[in-house]
Coordinates of C-alpha atoms and ligand atoms in Angstrom, one line a residue:
M1 CA 3.7 82.7 9.5
I2 CA 2.5 83.7 6.0
R3 CA -1.1 83.0 7.0
E4 CA -1.4 86.2 9.1
H5 CA -0.6 88.2 6.0
L6 CA -3.2 86.7 3.7
I7 CA -6.3 88.6 2.8
F8 CA -9.3 86.6 1.5
R9 CA -11.8 88.6 -0.4
K10 CA -14.4 88.5 -3.2
A11 CA -12.9 88.8 -6.7
V12 CA -13.6 92.0 -8.7
P13 CA -13.3 92.6 -12.4
E14 CA -10.0 94.4 -11.9
D15 CA -8.5 91.1 -10.6
K16 CA -8.8 89.5 -14.1
P17 CA -5.2 90.1 -15.3
A18 CA -3.7 88.8 -12.1
V19 CA -6.0 85.7 -12.0
L20 CA -5.4 84.9 -15.7
A21 CA -1.7 85.2 -15.2
I22 CA -1.9 82.5 -12.5
C23 CA -4.1 80.3 -14.6
A24 CA -1.7 80.5 -17.5
Q25 CA 0.8 78.7 -15.4
I26 CA -1.6 75.9 -14.3
W27 CA -2.0 72.7 -16.3
E28 CA 0.3 74.1 -19.0
G29 CA -2.1 77.0 -19.7
D30 CA -5.0 74.6 -20.4
D31 CA -7.2 76.0 -17.6
Y32 CA -10.9 76.5 -18.1
I33 CA -11.1 79.6 -15.8
P34 CA -10.7 82.2 -18.5
E35 CA -13.9 80.7 -20.1
V36 CA -15.9 81.0 -16.9
W37 CA -14.6 84.3 -15.7
D38 CA -17.6 86.4 -16.6
A39 CA -20.1 83.9 -15.1
W40 CA -18.1 83.4 -12.0
I41 CA -17.8 87.2 -11.3
A42 CA -21.5 87.7 -11.9
D43 CA -22.6 84.7 -9.7
P44 CA -25.4 86.0 -7.4
Y45 CA -25.4 83.0 -5.1
G46 CA -21.9 81.7 -4.5
Q47 CA -18.6 83.7 -4.5
F48 CA -15.6 83.9 -6.6
S49 CA -12.7 84.7 -4.3
V50 CA -9.0 85.6 -4.4
V51 CA -6.3 85.7 -1.8
E52 CA -3.8 88.5 -1.5
L53 CA -0.4 88.6 0.0
D54 CA 1.2 92.0 0.3
G55 CA -1.3 93.5 -2.1
K56 CA -0.6 90.8 -4.8
V57 CA -3.3 88.2 -5.9
V58 CA -1.6 84.8 -5.2
G59 CA -4.6 82.4 -5.4
L60 CA -8.2 81.9 -6.1
G61 CA -11.2 79.7 -5.4
K62 CA -14.9 79.5 -6.2
L63 CA -18.0 78.5 -4.1
T64 CA -20.9 77.6 -6.3
R65 CA -24.6 76.9 -5.5
L66 CA -25.7 73.9 -7.5
T67 CA -29.1 73.7 -5.8
P68 CA -30.3 75.4 -2.6
T69 CA -28.9 72.4 -0.7
E70 CA -25.9 71.3 -2.8
W71 CA -22.8 73.5 -2.9
W72 CA -19.6 73.0 -4.8
L73 CA -16.0 74.2 -4.3
E74 CA -14.0 74.6 -7.5
G75 CA -11.2 76.6 -9.2
L76 CA -8.7 76.3 -6.3
R77 CA -5.4 77.7 -7.7
V78 CA -2.3 79.0 -6.1
D79 CA 0.4 80.9 -8.0
P80 CA 3.2 78.3 -8.6
A81 CA 5.7 80.8 -7.1
Y82 CA 3.8 80.7 -3.8
Q83 CA 2.8 77.1 -3.5
G84 CA 3.7 74.9 -0.6
Q85 CA 3.4 77.8 2.0
G86 CA -0.1 77.0 3.2
I87 CA -2.0 79.3 0.8
G88 CA -4.0 76.5 -0.7
R89 CA -5.0 75.2 2.7
F90 CA -6.0 78.8 3.7
L91 CA -8.2 79.2 0.6
H92 CA -9.8 75.8 1.1
E93 CA -10.6 76.6 4.7
Q94 CA -12.0 80.0 3.8
G95 CA -14.2 78.3 1.1
V96 CA -15.6 76.0 3.7
A97 CA -16.3 78.9 6.1
L98 CA -18.0 80.8 3.3
A99 CA -20.2 77.8 2.6
N100 CA -21.2 77.7 6.3
R101 CA -22.2 81.4 6.0
L102 CA -24.0 81.3 2.6
G103 CA -25.2 77.8 2.1
K104 CA -27.0 74.8 3.6
G105 CA -27.1 71.1 2.9
V106 CA -23.9 69.6 1.6
L107 CA -20.6 70.9 0.3
R108 CA -18.6 68.9 -2.2
F109 CA -15.7 69.1 -4.5
A110 CA -13.6 66.9 -6.9
T111 CA -9.9 66.6 -7.2
S112 CA -7.4 64.2 -8.7
S113 CA -6.6 61.0 -6.8
A114 CA -3.0 62.2 -7.1
N115 CA -3.6 65.6 -5.5
H116 CA -2.3 64.6 -2.0
S117 CA -2.1 68.1 -0.6
V118 CA -5.8 68.7 -1.3
H119 CA -6.7 65.3 0.3
R120 CA -4.8 66.4 3.4
F121 CA -6.6 69.6 3.9
A122 CA -10.0 68.0 2.9
A123 CA -9.5 65.4 5.7
D124 CA -8.6 68.2 8.2
T125 CA -11.8 70.1 7.4
G126 CA -14.1 67.1 7.8
F127 CA -14.6 66.0 4.3
A128 CA -15.2 62.3 3.4
H129 CA -14.1 60.8 0.2
I130 CA -17.4 59.5 -1.3
G131 CA -16.4 58.1 -4.6
G132 CA -14.2 58.2 -7.6
Y133 CA -14.6 58.6 -11.4
A134 CA -12.5 57.0 -14.1
L135 CA -12.1 58.7 -17.5
F136 CA -13.0 56.5 -20.4
K137 CA -13.3 57.1 -24.1
G138 CA -14.9 54.8 -26.7
P139 CA -14.6 55.3 -30.5
A140 CA -17.9 55.8 -32.4
S141 CA -19.0 52.8 -34.5
T142 CA -21.7 52.2 -37.0
S143 CA -24.5 49.9 -36.0
P144 CA -28.2 50.5 -35.2
T145 CA -28.8 51.6 -31.7
A146 CA -31.5 50.7 -29.2
F147 CA -31.5 54.2 -27.6
T148 CA -34.5 56.5 -28.1
P149 CA -35.5 59.7 -26.3
L150 CA -37.6 58.9 -23.2
P151 CA -40.7 61.0 -23.1
E152 CA -41.6 62.8 -19.9
G153 CA -44.5 60.4 -19.5
D154 CA -42.0 57.6 -18.9
L155 CA -40.2 59.3 -16.0
D156 CA -41.7 57.0 -13.4
I157 CA -40.2 54.0 -15.2
A158 CA -36.8 55.8 -15.4
S159 CA -37.0 56.7 -11.7
R160 CA -37.8 53.1 -10.8
L161 CA -34.9 51.8 -12.8
L162 CA -32.5 54.2 -11.0
E163 CA -33.9 53.5 -7.6
G164 CA -33.4 49.8 -8.2
S165 CA -29.8 50.3 -9.3
E166 CA -27.2 49.2 -6.8
R167 CA -24.6 51.2 -8.9
F168 CA -26.7 54.4 -8.6
Q169 CA -27.0 53.9 -4.9
A170 CA -23.3 53.2 -4.5
A171 CA -22.5 56.4 -6.4
Q172 CA -24.6 58.3 -3.8
R173 CA -27.1 59.1 -6.6
L174 CA -24.6 61.6 -8.0
F175 CA -24.1 62.3 -11.7
E176 CA -22.0 64.7 -13.7
D177 CA -24.4 67.5 -14.7
R178 CA -22.0 70.3 -15.5
W179 CA -18.6 69.4 -16.8
W180 CA -16.4 68.1 -13.9
T181 CA -19.2 68.8 -11.4
W182 CA -21.3 66.1 -9.6
Q183 CA -24.7 66.6 -8.0
T184 CA -27.7 64.5 -7.0
L185 CA -29.7 63.2 -10.0
T186 CA -33.2 64.3 -8.8
R187 CA -36.5 63.6 -10.5
E188 CA -36.6 67.3 -11.4
L189 CA -33.3 67.0 -13.3
L190 CA -34.4 63.8 -15.0
S191 CA -37.4 65.8 -16.2
R192 CA -35.2 68.6 -17.5
Y193 CA -33.1 66.2 -19.4
A194 CA -36.2 64.5 -20.8
A195 CA -37.6 67.9 -21.9
Q196 CA -34.4 68.6 -23.8
G197 CA -34.4 65.1 -25.5
Q198 CA -31.2 64.2 -23.5
L199 CA -32.7 61.4 -21.4
L200 CA -32.6 58.3 -23.5
G201 CA -34.2 55.0 -22.9
W202 CA -32.4 51.8 -23.9
R203 CA -34.8 49.0 -25.0
R204 CA -32.7 46.0 -26.1
R205 CA -35.5 43.7 -27.1
G206 CA -39.1 44.9 -27.6
R207 CA -40.5 47.6 -25.4
R208 CA -39.1 46.9 -22.0
L209 CA -36.8 49.5 -20.6
S210 CA -33.4 47.8 -19.9
G211 CA -31.3 50.9 -19.2
L212 CA -31.0 54.7 -19.6
A213 CA -28.5 57.3 -20.5
L214 CA -28.3 61.1 -20.0
V215 CA -26.2 62.5 -22.8
S216 CA -25.1 65.7 -24.5
D217 CA -23.7 66.1 -28.0
Y218 CA -20.6 68.3 -28.6
P219 CA -20.4 68.3 -32.4
S220 CA -17.5 70.9 -32.4
E221 CA -15.4 68.4 -30.5
G222 CA -17.0 65.3 -32.1
R223 CA -17.9 64.0 -28.6
L224 CA -20.9 62.4 -27.1
I225 CA -20.8 63.2 -23.4
V226 CA -22.3 60.8 -21.0
H227 CA -23.6 62.5 -17.8
Y228 CA -24.9 59.3 -16.4
A229 CA -25.8 55.8 -17.8
D230 CA -26.9 52.7 -16.2
A231 CA -28.2 49.2 -16.8
P232 CA -28.5 46.2 -14.4
G233 CA -25.5 44.0 -13.9
D234 CA -23.7 42.7 -16.9
L235 CA -26.0 44.6 -19.3
L236 CA -23.9 47.7 -18.6
S237 CA -21.3 46.5 -21.1
D238 CA -23.9 46.1 -23.9
L239 CA -25.3 49.6 -23.1
A240 CA -21.8 51.1 -23.2
R241 CA -21.2 49.5 -26.6
D242 CA -24.5 50.8 -27.8
L243 CA -23.5 54.3 -26.8
R244 CA -20.7 54.0 -29.3
H245 CA -23.3 53.1 -31.9
L246 CA -25.3 56.2 -30.9
A247 CA -22.2 58.4 -31.3
G248 CA -21.7 57.0 -34.8
E249 CA -25.4 57.5 -35.7
R250 CA -25.1 61.2 -34.6
G251 CA -21.9 61.7 -36.7
L252 CA -19.7 62.1 -33.7
E253 CA -16.2 60.6 -33.2
L254 CA -16.3 59.3 -29.7
V255 CA -18.1 58.7 -26.4
D256 CA -16.6 60.5 -23.4
W257 CA -17.7 59.0 -20.1
K258 CA -16.4 59.6 -16.5
V259 CA -17.7 56.4 -15.0
F260 CA -18.2 55.6 -11.3
D261 CA -15.0 53.8 -10.5
R262 CA -15.4 50.2 -9.5
P263 CA -14.0 47.0 -10.9
D264 CA -17.3 46.0 -12.5
T265 CA -17.8 49.3 -14.3
R266 CA -14.2 49.4 -15.5
A267 CA -14.5 45.8 -16.8
A268 CA -17.8 46.6 -18.5
L269 CA -16.4 49.6 -20.4
E270 CA -13.2 47.8 -21.3
A271 CA -15.2 44.8 -22.7
A272 CA -17.3 47.4 -24.7
G273 CA -14.2 48.7 -26.5
Y274 CA -13.5 51.8 -24.3
E275 CA -10.1 52.9 -23.2
N276 CA -9.2 54.4 -19.8
T277 CA -7.5 57.6 -20.8
W278 CA -6.2 59.0 -17.5
E279 CA -4.0 57.1 -15.1
N280 CA -5.6 58.9 -12.1
T281 CA -9.2 59.1 -11.0
L282 CA -11.3 62.0 -10.0
W283 CA -12.2 61.8 -6.3
V284 CA -15.3 63.4 -5.0
F285 CA -15.4 64.7 -1.4
E286 CA -18.3 65.7 0.7
R287 CA -19.1 67.3 4.1
P288 CA -22.2 68.7 5.7
I289 CA -22.6 72.5 5.7
R290 CA -22.9 73.8 9.2
P291 CA -24.8 77.1 8.9
G292 CA -23.7 79.6 11.5
A293 CA -20.3 77.8 12.2
V294 CA -17.8 80.6 12.6
D295 CA -14.8 78.8 11.1
S296 CA -14.1 75.8 9.0
E297 CA -14.7 73.2 11.7
Ligands
COA301 C1 -3.4 72.2 -5.0 C2 -2.9 73.6 -4.7 C3 -4.1 74.6 -4.6 C4 -2.2 73.5 -3.3 O1 -1.8 74.8 -2.9 P1 -0.6 75.1 -1.9 O2 -0.6 76.5 -1.5 O3 0.6 74.6 -2.6 O4 -0.9 74.1 -0.7 P2 -0.5 74.3 0.8 O5 0.9 74.8 0.8 O6 -1.6 75.0 1.5 O7 -0.7 72.8 1.3 C5 0.0 71.7 1.0 C6 -0.3 70.7 2.1 O8 -0.2 69.4 1.5 C7 1.0 68.8 2.0 N1 1.5 68.1 0.8 C8 2.1 68.7 -0.3 N2 2.4 67.7 -1.1 C9 2.1 66.5 -0.6 C10 2.2 65.1 -0.9 N3 2.7 64.8 -2.1 N4 1.7 64.2 -0.1 C11 1.1 64.5 1.0 N5 1.0 65.8 1.5 C12 1.5 66.8 0.7 C13 1.8 69.9 2.5 O9 2.7 69.4 3.5 C14 0.8 70.8 3.1 O10 0.3 70.1 4.3 P3 0.2 70.9 5.7 O11 -0.7 72.1 5.5 O12 -0.4 69.9 6.6 O13 1.6 71.3 6.0 C15 -1.8 74.1 -5.7 O14 -0.8 73.2 -5.7 C16 -2.3 74.4 -7.1 O15 -2.8 75.5 -7.4 N6 -2.3 73.4 -7.9 C17 -2.7 73.4 -9.3 C18 -4.2 73.4 -9.4 C19 -4.9 72.3 -8.6 O16 -4.5 71.2 -8.7 N7 -6.0 72.7 -7.9 C20 -6.7 71.8 -7.1 C21 -8.0 71.4 -7.8 S1 -9.1 70.8 -6.6

């Protein structure tokens, strides 16, 4: 059994060539890990880990603290030459055990709806599938927009709009803060987005707030990234269309939005001229952290 020969340990700077050699073979070399290497190695809260077999690094994984009570597993990779032998499962289990040692609250991660091996070991370690995200892109267009930055003084109204949103509740109040990472949209985070001018209010007619959006501009890629956006019922489609106008107004090429996957949200974005750009969805899994638990279950 290969498992007995596996050594799980913290990654060190000397592991970089071996780790990058594995990542170069994942997703046709289009892996983000080379870009986050420095930050991951220096992380004072979580842990960037590798697994060794006979002295060779054959896999990696990262545990990240998003907030004191929300932790995230990411960067699970196994050298293609060593896949299918239980190393991915071992790394995942060690990540869960590490979260039990270092963290508290909840542990989550995201993976493709097509990644059946990961779904298997997620189920075996007590994770529940809590939602999916569909990738949509909409071309920028030129029309006036009803979005304006929401001042911090209006945070109560924004919070009320979110609290009253059935969609927000169904999405477990999660939003994509960092790229490909979901966490709870708290009042504190709303305030941070507002302070940076990234929390936008949507006032269709007159002064009443009909919706909101949390966005980032990526001018180098011509994209307006939607971290979260919401409006009641059918208004979501009008809001989505207006985000395309906002992208146009800002000189960007498109809106990039991973939307909570339900028939109504898909229909709203399609009606607003967006295209679903990935055949799969991104599934988010969650389980409670059990501080003090000695192993993964
Ligand atoms: C996903 C990945 C980490 C899995 O690593 P691995 O070492 O090959 O996985 P393992 O051998 O531990 O586990 C595979 C498990 O899934 C099962 N499995 C494999 N393919 C499957 C499929 N199509 N349907 C159902 N189960 C499947 C295997 O039987 C095994 O189950 P078992 O442990 O109950 O026997 C690896 O394929 C990888 O690095 N992929 C590229 C990067 C990636 O997708 N990372 C995940 C991001 S969350």
